Coordinates of N, CA and C in Angstrom, one line a residue:
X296 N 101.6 104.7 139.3 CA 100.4 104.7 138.4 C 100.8 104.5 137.0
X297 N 100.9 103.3 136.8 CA 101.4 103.2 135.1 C 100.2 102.2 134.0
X298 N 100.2 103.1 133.3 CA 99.3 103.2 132.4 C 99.9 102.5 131.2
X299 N 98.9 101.5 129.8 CA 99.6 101.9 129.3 C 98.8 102.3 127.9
X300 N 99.3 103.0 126.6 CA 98.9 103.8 125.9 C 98.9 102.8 124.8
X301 N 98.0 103.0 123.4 CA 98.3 102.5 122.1 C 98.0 103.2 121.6
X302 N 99.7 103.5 120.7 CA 99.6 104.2 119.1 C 99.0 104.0 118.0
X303 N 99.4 104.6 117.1 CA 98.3 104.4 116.2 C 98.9 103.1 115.6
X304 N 99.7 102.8 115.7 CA 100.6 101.5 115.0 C 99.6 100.0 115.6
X305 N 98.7 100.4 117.2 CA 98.3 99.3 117.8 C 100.0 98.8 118.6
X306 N 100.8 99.5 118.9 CA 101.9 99.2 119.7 C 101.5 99.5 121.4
X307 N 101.7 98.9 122.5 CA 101.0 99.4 123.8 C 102.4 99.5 123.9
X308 N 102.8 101.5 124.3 CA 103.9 101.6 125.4 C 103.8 102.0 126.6
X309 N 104.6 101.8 127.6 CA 104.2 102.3 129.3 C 104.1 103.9 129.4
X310 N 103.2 104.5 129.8 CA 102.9 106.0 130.1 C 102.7 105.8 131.5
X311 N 103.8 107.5 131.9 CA 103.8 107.6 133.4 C 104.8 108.7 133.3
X312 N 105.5 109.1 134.8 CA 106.0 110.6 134.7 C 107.9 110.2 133.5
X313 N 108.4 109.0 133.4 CA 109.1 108.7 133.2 C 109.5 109.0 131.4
X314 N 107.9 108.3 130.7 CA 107.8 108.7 129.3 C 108.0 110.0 129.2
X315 N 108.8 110.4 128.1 CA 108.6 111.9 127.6 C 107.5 112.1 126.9
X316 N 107.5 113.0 126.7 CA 106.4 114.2 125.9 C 106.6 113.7 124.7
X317 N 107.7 113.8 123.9 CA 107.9 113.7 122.9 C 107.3 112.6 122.4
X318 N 107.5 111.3 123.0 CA 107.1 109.9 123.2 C 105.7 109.8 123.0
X319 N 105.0 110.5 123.7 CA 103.6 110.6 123.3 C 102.7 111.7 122.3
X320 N 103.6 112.3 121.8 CA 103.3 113.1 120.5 C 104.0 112.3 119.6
X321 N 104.8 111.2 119.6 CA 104.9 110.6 118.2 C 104.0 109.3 118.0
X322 N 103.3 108.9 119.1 CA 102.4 108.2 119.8 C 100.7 107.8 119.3
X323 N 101.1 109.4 118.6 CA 99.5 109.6 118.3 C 99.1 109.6 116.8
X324 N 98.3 109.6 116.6 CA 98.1 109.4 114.8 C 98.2 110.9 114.4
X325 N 99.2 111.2 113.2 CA 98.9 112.5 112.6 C 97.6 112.8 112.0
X326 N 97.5 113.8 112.2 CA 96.0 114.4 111.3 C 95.8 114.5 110.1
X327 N 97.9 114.6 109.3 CA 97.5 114.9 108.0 C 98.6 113.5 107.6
X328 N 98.4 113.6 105.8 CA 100.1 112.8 105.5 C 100.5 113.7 105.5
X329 N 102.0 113.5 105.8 CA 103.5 114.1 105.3 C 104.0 113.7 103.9
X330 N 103.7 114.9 103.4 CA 104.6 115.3 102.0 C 103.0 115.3 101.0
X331 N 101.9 115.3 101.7 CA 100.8 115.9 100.7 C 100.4 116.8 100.8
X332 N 100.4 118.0 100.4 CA 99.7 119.5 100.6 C 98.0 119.4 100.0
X333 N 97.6 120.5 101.1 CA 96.0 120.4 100.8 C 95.6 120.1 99.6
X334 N 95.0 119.2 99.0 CA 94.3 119.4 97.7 C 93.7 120.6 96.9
X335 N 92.6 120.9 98.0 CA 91.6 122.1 97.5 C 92.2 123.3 97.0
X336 N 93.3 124.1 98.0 CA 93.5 125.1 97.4 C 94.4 125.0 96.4
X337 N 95.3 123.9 96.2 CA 96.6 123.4 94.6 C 96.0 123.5 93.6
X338 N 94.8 122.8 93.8 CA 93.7 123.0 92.8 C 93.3 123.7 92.1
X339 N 92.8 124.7 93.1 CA 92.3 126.1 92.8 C 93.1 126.9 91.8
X340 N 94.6 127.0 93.0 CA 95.7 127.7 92.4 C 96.3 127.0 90.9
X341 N 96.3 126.0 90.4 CA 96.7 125.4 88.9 C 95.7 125.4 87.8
X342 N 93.9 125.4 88.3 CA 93.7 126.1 87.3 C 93.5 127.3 87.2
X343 N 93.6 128.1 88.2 CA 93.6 129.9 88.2 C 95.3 130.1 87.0
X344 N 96.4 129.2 87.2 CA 97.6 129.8 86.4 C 97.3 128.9 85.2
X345 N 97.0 127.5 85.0 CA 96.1 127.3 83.6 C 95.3 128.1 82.8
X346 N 94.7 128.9 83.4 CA 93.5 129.8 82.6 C 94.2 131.1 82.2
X347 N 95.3 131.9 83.4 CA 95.9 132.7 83.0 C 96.6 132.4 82.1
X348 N 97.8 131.6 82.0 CA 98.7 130.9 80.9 C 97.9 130.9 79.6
X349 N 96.7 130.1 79.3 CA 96.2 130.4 78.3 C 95.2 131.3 77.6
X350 N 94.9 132.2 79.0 CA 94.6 134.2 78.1 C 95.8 134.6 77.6
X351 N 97.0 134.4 78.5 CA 98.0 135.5 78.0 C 98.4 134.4 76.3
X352 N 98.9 133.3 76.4 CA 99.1 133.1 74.9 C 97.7 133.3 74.0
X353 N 96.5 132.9 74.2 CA 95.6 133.5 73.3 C 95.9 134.9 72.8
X354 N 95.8 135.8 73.7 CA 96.2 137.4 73.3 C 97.1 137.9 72.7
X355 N 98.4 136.6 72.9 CA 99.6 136.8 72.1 C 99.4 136.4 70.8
X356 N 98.6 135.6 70.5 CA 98.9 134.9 69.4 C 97.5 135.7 68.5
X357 N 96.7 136.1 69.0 CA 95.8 136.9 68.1 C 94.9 136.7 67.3
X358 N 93.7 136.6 67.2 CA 92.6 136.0 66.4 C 93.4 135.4 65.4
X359 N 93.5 136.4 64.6 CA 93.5 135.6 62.9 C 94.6 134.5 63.0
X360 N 95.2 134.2 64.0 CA 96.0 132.9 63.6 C 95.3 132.0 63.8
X361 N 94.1 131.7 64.7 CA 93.0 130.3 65.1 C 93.1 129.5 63.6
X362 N 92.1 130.1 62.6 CA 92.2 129.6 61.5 C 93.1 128.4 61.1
X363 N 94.2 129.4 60.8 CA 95.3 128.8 60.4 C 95.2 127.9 61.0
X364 N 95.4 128.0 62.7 CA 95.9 126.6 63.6 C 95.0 125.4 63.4
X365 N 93.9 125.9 63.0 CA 92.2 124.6 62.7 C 92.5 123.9 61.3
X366 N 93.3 124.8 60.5 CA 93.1 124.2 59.0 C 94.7 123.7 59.3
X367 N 95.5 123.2 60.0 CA 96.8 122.4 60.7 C 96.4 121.3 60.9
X368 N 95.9 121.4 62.0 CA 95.4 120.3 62.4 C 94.5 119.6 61.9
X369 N 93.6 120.1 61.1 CA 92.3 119.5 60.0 C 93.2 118.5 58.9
X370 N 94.4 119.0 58.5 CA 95.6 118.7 57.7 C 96.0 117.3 58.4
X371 N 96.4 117.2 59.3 CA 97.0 116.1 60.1 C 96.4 115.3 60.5
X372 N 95.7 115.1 61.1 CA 94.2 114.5 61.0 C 94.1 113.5 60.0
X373 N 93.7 114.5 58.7 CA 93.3 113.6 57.3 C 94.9 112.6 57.2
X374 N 95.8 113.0 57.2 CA 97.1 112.6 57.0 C 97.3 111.3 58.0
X375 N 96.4 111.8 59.2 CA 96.5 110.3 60.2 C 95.5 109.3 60.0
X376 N 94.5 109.8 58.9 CA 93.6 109.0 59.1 C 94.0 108.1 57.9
X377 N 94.9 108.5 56.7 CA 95.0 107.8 55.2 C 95.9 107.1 55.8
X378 N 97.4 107.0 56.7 CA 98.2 106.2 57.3 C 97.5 105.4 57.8
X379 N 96.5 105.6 59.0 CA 95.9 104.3 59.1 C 94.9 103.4 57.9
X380 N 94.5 104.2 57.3 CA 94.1 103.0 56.2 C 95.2 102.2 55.7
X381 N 96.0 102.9 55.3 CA 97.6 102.0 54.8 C 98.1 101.0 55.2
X382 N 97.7 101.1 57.1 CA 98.3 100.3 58.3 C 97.2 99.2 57.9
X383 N 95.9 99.3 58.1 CA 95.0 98.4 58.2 C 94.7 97.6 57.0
X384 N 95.0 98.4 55.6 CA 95.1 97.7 54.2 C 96.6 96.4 54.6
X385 N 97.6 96.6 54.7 CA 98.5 95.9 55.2 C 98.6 94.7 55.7
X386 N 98.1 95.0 57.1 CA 97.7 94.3 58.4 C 96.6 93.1 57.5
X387 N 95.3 93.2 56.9 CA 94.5 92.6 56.3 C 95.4 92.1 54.9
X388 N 96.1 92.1 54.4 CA 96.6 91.4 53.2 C 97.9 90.3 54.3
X389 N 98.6 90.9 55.2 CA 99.2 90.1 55.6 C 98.7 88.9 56.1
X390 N 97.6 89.2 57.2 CA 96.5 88.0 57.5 C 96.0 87.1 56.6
X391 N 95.7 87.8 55.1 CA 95.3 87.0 54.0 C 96.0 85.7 53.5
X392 N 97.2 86.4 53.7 CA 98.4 85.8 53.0 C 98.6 84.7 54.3
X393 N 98.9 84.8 55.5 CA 99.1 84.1 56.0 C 98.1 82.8 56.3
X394 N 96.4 82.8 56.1 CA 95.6 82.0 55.5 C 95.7 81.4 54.6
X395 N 96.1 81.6 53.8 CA 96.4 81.4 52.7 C 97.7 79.9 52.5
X396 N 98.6 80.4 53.3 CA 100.0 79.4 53.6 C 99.2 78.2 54.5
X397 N 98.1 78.2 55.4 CA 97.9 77.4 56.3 C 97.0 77.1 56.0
X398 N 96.2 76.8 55.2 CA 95.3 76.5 54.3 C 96.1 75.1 53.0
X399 N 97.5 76.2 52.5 CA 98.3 75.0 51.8 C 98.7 73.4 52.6
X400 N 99.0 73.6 53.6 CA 99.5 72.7 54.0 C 98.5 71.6 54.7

């Protein structure tokens, strides 16, 4: 009585008392991938230690330093925004200039 079986590959091999076991549990399509862990609960669990990580340093670091940290960054900010004027004042005189040569000729 020989049978025969397709994996999940679409391979047909002969099933009968002769095939092992083994043979036909590697035979079959897995249920999950190998080397992905559940999503749902990683998930859960990274922002449950996200959220704790960032109570415990909030509580460390203590109101009155927010401020500070907002008028830092308010600082750097303005500091990135006058560099890019500088970049883009540049960039536009270089283009000028370069019209300017191709235009001569």
């Amino acid at each position: 009585m020989e049978k025969t079986m397709k994996n999940f590959m679409g391979e047909r091999k002969e099933t009968g008392p002769e095939v092992s076991q083994k043979e036909h549990r590697r035979s079959r399509k897995p249920k999950f991938e190998v080397g992905k862990p559940k999503q749902a609960n990683d998930k859960k669990k990274k922002d449950k230690k996200k959220k704790q990580k960032l109570s415990t340093h909030i509580a460390k670091l203590g109101l009155e330093v927010f401020p500070l940290i907002f008028a830092e960054i308010r600082e750097s900010n303005r500091q990135l925004r006058e560099l890019n004027s500088v970049i883009k004042a540049y960039i536009l005189d270089k283009l000028a200039a370069w019209d300017a040569e191709d235009k001569g000729f």
